[in-house]
Short mmCIF file of C-alpha atoms and ligand atoms in Angstrom, two decimals:
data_model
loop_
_atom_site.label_atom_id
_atom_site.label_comp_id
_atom_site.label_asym_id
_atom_site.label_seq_id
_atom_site.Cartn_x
_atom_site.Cartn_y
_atom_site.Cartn_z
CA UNK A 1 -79.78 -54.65 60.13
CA UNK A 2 -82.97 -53.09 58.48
CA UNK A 3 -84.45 -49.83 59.82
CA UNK A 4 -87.98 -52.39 59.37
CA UNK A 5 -85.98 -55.14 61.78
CA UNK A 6 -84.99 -52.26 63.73
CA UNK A 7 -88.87 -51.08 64.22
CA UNK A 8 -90.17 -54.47 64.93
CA UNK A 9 -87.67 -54.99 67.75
CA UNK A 10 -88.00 -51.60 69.00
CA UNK A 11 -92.02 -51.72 69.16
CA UNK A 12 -91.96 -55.02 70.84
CA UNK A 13 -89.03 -53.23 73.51
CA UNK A 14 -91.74 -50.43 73.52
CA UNK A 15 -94.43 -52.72 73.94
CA UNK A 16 -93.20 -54.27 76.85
CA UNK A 17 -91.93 -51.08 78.66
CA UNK A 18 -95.11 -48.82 78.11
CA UNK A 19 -97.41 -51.88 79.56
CA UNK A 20 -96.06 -51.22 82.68
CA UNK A 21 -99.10 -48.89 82.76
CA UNK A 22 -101.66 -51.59 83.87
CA UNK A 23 -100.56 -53.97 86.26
CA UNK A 24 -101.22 -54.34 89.93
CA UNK A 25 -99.01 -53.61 92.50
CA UNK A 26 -96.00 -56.12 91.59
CA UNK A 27 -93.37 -53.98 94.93
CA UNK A 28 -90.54 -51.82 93.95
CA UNK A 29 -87.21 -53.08 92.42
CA UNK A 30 -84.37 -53.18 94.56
CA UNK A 31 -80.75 -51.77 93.61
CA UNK A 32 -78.67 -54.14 91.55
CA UNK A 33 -82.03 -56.47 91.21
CA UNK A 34 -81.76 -59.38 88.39
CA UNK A 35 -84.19 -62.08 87.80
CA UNK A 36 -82.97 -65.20 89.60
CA UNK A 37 -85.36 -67.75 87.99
CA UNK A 38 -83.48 -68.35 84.43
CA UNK A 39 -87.41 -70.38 83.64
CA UNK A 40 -89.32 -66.60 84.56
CA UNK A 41 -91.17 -64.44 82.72
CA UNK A 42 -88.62 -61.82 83.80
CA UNK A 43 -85.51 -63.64 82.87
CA UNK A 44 -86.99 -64.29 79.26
CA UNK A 45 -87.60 -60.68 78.97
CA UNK A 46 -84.41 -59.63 80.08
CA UNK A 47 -83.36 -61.72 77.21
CA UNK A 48 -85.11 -60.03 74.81
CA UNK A 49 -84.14 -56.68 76.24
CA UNK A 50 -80.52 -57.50 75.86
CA UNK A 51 -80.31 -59.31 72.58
CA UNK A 52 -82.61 -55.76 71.50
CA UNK A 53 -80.10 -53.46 73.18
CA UNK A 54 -77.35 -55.29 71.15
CA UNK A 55 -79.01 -54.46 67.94
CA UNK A 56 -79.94 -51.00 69.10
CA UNK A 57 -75.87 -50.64 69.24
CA UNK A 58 -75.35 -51.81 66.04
CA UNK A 59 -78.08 -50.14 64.31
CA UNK A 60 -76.91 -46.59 63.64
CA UNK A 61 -79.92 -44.60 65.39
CA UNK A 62 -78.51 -43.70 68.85
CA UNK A 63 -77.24 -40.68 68.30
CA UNK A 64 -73.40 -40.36 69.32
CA UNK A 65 -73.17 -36.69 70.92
CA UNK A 66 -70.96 -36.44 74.35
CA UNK A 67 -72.36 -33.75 75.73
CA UNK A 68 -76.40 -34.59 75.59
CA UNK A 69 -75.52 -38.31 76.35
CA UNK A 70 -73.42 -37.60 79.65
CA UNK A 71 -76.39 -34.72 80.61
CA UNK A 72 -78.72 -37.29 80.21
CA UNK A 73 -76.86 -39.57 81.90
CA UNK A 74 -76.50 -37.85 84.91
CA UNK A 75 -79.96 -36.38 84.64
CA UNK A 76 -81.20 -40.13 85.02
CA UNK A 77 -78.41 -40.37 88.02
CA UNK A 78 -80.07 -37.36 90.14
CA UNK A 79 -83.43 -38.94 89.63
CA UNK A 80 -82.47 -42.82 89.90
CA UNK A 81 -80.18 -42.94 92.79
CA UNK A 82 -79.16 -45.89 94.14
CA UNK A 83 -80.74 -47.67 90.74
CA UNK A 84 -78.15 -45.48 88.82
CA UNK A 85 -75.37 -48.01 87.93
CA UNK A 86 -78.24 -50.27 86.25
CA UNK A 87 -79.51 -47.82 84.15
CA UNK A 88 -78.04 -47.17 80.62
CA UNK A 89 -79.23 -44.57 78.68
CA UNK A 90 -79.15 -44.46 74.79
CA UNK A 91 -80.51 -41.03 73.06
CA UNK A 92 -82.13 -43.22 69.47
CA UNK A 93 -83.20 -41.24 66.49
CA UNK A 94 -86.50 -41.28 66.65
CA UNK A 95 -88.78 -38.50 65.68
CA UNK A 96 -91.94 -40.16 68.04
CA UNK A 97 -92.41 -38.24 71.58
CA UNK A 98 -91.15 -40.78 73.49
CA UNK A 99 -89.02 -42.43 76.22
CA UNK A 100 -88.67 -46.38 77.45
CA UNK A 101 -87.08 -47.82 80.28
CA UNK A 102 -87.05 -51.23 80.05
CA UNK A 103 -86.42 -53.95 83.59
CA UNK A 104 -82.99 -54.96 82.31
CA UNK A 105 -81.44 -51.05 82.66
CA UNK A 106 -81.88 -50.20 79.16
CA UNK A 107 -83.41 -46.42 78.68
CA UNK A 108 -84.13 -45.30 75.47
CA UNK A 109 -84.99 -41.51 75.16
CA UNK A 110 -86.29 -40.67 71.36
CA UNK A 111 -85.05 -37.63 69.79
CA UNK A 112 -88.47 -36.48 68.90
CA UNK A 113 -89.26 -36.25 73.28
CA UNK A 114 -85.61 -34.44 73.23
CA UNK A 115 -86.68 -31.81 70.60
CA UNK A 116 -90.22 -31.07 72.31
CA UNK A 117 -89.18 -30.21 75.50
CA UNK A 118 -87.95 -26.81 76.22
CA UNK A 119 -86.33 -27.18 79.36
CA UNK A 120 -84.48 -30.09 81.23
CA UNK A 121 -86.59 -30.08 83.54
CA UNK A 122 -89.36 -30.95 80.82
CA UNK A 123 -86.92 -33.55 80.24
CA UNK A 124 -86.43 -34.93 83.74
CA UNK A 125 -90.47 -35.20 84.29
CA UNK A 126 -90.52 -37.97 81.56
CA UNK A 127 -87.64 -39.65 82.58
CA UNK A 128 -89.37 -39.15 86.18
CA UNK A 129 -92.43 -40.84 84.85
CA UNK A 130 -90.72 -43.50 83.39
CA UNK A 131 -88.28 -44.47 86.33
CA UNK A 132 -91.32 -45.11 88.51
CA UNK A 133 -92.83 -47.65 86.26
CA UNK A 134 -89.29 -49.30 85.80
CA UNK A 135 -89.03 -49.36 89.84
CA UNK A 136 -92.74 -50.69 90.37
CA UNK A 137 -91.46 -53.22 88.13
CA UNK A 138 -94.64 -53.72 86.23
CA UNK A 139 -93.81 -54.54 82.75
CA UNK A 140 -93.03 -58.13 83.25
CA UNK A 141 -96.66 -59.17 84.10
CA UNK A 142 -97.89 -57.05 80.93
CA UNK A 143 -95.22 -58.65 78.83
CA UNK A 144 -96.23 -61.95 80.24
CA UNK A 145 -100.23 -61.05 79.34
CA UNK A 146 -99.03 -59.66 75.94
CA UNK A 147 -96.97 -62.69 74.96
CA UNK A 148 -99.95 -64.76 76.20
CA UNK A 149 -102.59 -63.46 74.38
CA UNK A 150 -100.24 -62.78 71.51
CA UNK A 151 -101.14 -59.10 71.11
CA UNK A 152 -97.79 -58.60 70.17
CA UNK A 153 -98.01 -59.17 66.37
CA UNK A 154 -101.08 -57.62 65.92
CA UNK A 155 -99.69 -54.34 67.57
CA UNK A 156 -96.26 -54.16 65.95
CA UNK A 157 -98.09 -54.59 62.53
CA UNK A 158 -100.48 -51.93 62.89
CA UNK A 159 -97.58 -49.69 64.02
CA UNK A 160 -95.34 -50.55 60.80
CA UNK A 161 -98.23 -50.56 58.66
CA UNK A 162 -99.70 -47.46 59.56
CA UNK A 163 -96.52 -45.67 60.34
CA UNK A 164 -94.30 -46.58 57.35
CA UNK A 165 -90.69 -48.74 57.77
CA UNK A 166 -88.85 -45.61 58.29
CA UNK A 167 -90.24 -44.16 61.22
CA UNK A 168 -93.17 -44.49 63.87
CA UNK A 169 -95.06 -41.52 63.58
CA UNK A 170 -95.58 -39.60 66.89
CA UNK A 171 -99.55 -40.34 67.34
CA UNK A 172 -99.56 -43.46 64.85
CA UNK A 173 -97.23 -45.07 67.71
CA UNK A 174 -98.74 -44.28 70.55
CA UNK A 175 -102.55 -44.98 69.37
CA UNK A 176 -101.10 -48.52 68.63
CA UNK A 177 -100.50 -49.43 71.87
CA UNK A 178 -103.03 -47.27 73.83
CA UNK A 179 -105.21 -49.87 71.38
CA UNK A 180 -103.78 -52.95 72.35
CA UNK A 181 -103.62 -52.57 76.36
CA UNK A 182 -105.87 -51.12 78.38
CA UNK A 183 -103.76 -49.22 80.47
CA UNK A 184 -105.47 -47.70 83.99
CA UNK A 185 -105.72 -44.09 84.08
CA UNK A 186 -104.73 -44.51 88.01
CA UNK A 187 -101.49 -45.86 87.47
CA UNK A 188 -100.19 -43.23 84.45
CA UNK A 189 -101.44 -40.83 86.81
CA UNK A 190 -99.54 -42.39 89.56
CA UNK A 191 -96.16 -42.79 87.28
CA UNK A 192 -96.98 -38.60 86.89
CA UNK A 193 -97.28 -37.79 89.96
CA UNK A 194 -94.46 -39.69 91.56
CA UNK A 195 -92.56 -39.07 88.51
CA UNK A 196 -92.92 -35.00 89.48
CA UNK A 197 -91.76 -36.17 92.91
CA UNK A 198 -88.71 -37.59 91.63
CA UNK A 199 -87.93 -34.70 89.64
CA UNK A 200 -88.62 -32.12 92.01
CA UNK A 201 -86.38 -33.91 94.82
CA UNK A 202 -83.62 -34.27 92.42
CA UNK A 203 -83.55 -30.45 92.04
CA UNK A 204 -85.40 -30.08 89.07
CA UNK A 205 -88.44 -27.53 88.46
CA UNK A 206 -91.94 -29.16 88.88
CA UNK A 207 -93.42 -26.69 86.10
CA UNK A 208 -91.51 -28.80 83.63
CA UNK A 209 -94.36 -31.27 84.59
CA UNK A 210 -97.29 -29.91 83.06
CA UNK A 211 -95.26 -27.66 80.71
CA UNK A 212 -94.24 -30.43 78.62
CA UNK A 213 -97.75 -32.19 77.92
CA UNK A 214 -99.02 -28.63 77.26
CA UNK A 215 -96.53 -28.73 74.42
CA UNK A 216 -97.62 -31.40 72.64
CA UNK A 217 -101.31 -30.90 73.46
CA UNK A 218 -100.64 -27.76 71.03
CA UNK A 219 -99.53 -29.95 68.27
CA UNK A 220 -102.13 -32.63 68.88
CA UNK A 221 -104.85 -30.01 68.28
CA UNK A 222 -103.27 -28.26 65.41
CA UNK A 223 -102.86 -32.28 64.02
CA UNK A 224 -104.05 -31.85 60.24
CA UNK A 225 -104.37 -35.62 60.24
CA UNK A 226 -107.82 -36.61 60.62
CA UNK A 227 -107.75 -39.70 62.59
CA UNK A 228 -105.04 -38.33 64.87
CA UNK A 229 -107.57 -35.21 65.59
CA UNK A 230 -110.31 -37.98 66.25
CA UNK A 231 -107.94 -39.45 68.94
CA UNK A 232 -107.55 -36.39 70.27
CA UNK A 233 -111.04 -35.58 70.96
CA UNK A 234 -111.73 -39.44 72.40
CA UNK A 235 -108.35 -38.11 73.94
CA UNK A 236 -106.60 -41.07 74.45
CA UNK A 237 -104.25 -39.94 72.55
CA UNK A 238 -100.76 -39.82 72.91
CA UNK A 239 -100.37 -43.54 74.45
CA UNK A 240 -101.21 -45.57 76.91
CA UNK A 241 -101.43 -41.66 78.99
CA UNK A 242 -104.56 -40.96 80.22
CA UNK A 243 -106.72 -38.12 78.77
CA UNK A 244 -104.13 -35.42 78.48
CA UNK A 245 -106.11 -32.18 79.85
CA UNK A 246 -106.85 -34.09 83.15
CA UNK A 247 -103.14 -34.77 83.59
CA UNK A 248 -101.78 -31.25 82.98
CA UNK A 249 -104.94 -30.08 85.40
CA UNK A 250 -103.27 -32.69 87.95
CA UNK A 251 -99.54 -31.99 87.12
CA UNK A 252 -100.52 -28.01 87.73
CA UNK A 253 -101.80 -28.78 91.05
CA UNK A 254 -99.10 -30.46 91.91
CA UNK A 255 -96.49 -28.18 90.58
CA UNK A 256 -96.41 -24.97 93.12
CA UNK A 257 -93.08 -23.19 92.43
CA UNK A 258 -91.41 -20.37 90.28
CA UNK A 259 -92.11 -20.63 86.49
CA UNK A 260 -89.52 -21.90 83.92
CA UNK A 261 -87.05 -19.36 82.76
CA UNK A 262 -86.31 -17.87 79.31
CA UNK A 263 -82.63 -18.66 80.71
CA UNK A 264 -83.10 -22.12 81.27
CA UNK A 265 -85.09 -22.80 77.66
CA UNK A 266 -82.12 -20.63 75.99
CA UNK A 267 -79.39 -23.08 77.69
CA UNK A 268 -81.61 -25.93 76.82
CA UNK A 269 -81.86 -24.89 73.18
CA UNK A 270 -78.51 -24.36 73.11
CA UNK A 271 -77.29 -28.65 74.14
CA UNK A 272 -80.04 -29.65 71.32
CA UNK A 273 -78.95 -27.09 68.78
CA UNK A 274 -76.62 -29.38 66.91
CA UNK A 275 -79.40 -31.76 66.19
CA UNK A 276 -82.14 -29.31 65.62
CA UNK A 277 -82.43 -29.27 61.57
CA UNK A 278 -82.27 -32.77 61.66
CA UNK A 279 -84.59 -33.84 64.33
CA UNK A 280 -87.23 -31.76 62.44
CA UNK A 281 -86.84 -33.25 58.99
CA UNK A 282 -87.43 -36.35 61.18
CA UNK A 283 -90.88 -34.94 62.12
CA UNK A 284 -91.84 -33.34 59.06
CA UNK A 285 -91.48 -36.51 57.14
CA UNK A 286 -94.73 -37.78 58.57
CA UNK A 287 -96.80 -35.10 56.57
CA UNK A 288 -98.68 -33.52 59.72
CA UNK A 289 -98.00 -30.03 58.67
CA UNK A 290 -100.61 -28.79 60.82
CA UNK A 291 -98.67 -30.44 63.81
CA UNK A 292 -95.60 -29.84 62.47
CA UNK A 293 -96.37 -26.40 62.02
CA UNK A 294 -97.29 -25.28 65.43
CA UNK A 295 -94.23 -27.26 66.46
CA UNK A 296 -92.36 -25.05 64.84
CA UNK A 297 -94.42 -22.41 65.36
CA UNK A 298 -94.17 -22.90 69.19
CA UNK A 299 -90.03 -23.26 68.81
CA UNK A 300 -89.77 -19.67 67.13
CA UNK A 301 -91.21 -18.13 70.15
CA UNK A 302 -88.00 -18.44 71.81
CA UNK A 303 -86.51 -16.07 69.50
CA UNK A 304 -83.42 -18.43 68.48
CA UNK A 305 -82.86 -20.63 65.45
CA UNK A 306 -84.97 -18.33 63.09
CA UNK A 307 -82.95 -19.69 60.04
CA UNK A 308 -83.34 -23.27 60.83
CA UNK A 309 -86.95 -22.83 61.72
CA UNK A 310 -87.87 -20.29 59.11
CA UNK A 311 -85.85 -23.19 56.72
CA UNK A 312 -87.93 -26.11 57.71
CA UNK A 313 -91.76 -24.12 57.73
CA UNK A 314 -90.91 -23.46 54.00
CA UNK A 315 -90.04 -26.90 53.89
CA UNK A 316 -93.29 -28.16 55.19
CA UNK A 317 -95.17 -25.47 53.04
CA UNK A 318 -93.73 -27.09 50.04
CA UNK A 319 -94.63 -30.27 50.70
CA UNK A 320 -97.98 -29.35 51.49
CA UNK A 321 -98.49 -27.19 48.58
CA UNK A 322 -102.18 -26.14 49.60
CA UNK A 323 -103.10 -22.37 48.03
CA UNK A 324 -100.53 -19.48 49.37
CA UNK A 325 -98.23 -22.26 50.32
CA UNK A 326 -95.84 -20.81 47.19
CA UNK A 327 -95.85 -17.51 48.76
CA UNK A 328 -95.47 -18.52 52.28
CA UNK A 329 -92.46 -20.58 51.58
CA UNK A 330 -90.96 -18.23 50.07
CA UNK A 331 -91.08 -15.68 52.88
CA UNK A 332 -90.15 -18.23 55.17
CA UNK A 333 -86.83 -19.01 53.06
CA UNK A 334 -86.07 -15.08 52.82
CA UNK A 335 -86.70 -14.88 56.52
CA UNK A 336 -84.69 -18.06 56.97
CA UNK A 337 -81.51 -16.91 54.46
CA UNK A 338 -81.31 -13.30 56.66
CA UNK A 339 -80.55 -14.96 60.07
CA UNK A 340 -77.40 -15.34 61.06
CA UNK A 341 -78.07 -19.68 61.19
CA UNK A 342 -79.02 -19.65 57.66
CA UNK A 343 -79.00 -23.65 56.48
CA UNK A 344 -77.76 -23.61 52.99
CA UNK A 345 -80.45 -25.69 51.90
CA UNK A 346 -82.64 -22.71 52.38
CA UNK A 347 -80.25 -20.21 49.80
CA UNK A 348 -80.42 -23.34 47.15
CA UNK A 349 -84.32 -23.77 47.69
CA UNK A 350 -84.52 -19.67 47.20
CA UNK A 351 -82.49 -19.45 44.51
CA UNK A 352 -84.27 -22.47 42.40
CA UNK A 353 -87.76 -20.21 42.78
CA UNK A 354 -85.83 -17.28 41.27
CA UNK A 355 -84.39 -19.34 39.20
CA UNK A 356 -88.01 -20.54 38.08
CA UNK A 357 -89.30 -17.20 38.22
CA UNK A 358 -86.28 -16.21 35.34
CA UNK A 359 -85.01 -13.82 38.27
CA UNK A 360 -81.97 -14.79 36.92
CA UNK A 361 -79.62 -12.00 39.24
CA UNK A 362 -80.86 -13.01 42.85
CA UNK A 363 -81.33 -16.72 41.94
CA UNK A 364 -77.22 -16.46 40.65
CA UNK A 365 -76.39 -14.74 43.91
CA UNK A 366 -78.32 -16.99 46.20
CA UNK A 367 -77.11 -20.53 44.76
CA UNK A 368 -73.30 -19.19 44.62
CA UNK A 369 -74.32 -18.37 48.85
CA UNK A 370 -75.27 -21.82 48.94
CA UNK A 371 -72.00 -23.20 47.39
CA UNK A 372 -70.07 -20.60 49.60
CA UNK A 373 -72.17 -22.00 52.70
CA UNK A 374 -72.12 -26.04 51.74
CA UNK A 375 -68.50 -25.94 49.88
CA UNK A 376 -68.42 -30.18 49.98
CA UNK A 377 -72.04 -29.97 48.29
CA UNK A 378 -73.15 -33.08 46.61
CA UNK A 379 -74.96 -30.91 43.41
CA UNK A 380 -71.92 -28.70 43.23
CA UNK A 381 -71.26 -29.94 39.57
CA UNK A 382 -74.84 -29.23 38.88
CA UNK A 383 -75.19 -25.55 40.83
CA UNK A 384 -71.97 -24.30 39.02
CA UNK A 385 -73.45 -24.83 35.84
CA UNK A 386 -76.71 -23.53 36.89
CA UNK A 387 -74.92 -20.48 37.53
CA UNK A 388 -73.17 -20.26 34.71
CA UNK A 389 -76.17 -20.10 32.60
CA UNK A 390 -77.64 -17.46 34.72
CA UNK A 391 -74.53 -15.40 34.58
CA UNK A 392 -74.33 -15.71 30.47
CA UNK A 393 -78.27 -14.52 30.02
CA UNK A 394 -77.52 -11.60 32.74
CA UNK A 395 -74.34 -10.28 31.29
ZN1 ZN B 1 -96.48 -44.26 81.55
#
């Protein structure tokens, strides 16, 4: 399957689940519930759903890691109760801040929500907000007023063609659909503040509630994409959510308690650590450096990672290559290749400015680190003789 097929049948899956924003009040889902009328609405998007969640298995973007995908699972468990055995949860590569749960069980979580949070119980507010719209059960009268007025198309094209076939981009996404459907304000706000309730009763810290939408309010405002800063002053932005500041003012009220704790980010860090390097790249490939910079930015507070953060800022400086973005990537790599989780991307990238620079000694010594670090590199042919010409000018 294409990553483009892959998009197309995601958005619509997306489509469907995020209009649960704006329906009226349809009664909550009972345990174990199925549509019974094969000629429904329902049953033809439970269809869908499953012939999607199929291809979802077959496509090569849920990402295959025991550990996050049986804390997630249970995560979804403490909150879902009861609804727990028709819930399956699939962790997708997907660098959007984002998480689905469609009527027929299937939750997606995106990698990009995973990698923004900095606790679980950041985490377990989203997954909060989204089991109260899949229990309200509203998405199959906005899928049935989407297919009718054949909004559909219009919305998965202006996703793919302002987002590129390899990815949705984070805001790109979101503004597609907060364009298409007028979602109410009241019922987001209603998914949030339930949403809190089902995290908090499930054990989980209520400060993860507002601390999470303060995170990616940062980014939105550092957003060096002009449209996406527009969207953030109209402040729609970020979905079918309501205006963000008036939900973290709500989310604060509502969350009395003790505040998260540098313990629980570092063990939090810790389960998304093997995906980290990764996850960014994902991000970065948009070309938001101004949001993917504070993202970053935000990250290296926690004092962890400093190679792999350090790695990808010099990354984003050379893409961006605005004036002093040489010399900043360049610190970043030598900040990034004296941490203990140096990537050795980051002592190849170092050594090819030394290299450029004819600082022929460190530029040796850094790309034989990077062979030393990578030893199944794919330029290994190509390094070694690099380094062989910079050893025969030195000696
Ligand atoms: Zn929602």
């Amino acid at each position: 399957m294409t990553i483009l097929r892959f998009n197309r049948i995601a958005a619509l899956a997306a489509a469907a689940v995020l209009a649960a924003c704006s329906t009226t009040d349809h009664g909550a889902r009972e345990a174990g519930q199925r549509p019974t009328n094969l000629k429904s609405t329902e049953a033809s998007m439970w269809y869908e759903m499953e012939t999607f969640e199929e291809s979802l298995k077959q496509s090569g973007r849920t990402i295959e890691d025991p550990v996050l995908q049986s804390r997630m699972a249970q995560m979804t468990c403490q909150l879902a109760g009861e609804h727990c055995p028709d819930l399956r949860v699939y962790i997708v590569r997907e660098p959007s801040f984002n998480a689905s749960m469609a009527p027929n069980g299937l939750l997606m979580i995106h990698s990009g929500l995973l990698l923004r949070a900095e606790t679980e119980d950041e985490v377990a507010f989203v997954l909060g907000h989204e089991f109260v719209h899949f229990l309200e059960n509203h998405s199959v009268e906005r899928y049935a007023a989407v297919r009718n007025a054949n909004i559909a198309g219009s919305v998965v094209g202006s996703i793919l063609g302002g987002a590129g076939a390899g990815s949705f981009s984070s805001l790109g996404y979101a503004a597609a659909f907060g364009g298409a459907f007028a979602f109410t304000r009241e019922q987001e706000l209603e998914a949030d503040r339930l949403g809190l309730e089902f995290a908090r009763t499930a054990g989980f810290n209520p400060k993860g509630a507002p601390a999470i939408w303060k995170n990616l309010l940062q980014e939105a405002e550092a957003t060096s994409n002009k449209k996406k800063a527009k969207e953030v002053d109209r402040s729609g932005m970020f979905d079918t959510h309501p205006l963000i500041r008036e939900r973290i003012a709500l989310l604060e009220s509502f969350a009395v308690g003790t505040e998260q704790s540098a313990e629980d980010r570092r063990a939090y860090r810790a389960m998304i650590r093997p995906h980290l390097l990764g996850w960014l790249q994902d991000v970065i490939a948009d070309g938001d450096y101004g949001a993917s910079l504070a993202l970053t930015q935000r990250m290296m507070a926690q004092g962890e990672d400093i190679g792999t953060l350090n790695y990808v800022r010099a990354r984003i400086y050379m893409m961006r290559k605005a004036e002093g973005d040489a010399a900043l990537a360049e610190d970043a790599l030598k900040t990034a290749v004296a941490a203990s989780d140096v990537p050795a991307m980051a002592l190849r990238e170092l050594g090819q400015i030394h290299r450029a620079r004819g600082d022929r000694e460190s530029a040796a010594a850094n790309l034989r680190a990077y062979l030393l670090a990578d030893p199944g590199a794919r330029d290994r042919a190509l390094i070694e003789s690099l380094i062989a010409e910079l050893e025969e000018t030195t000696e």
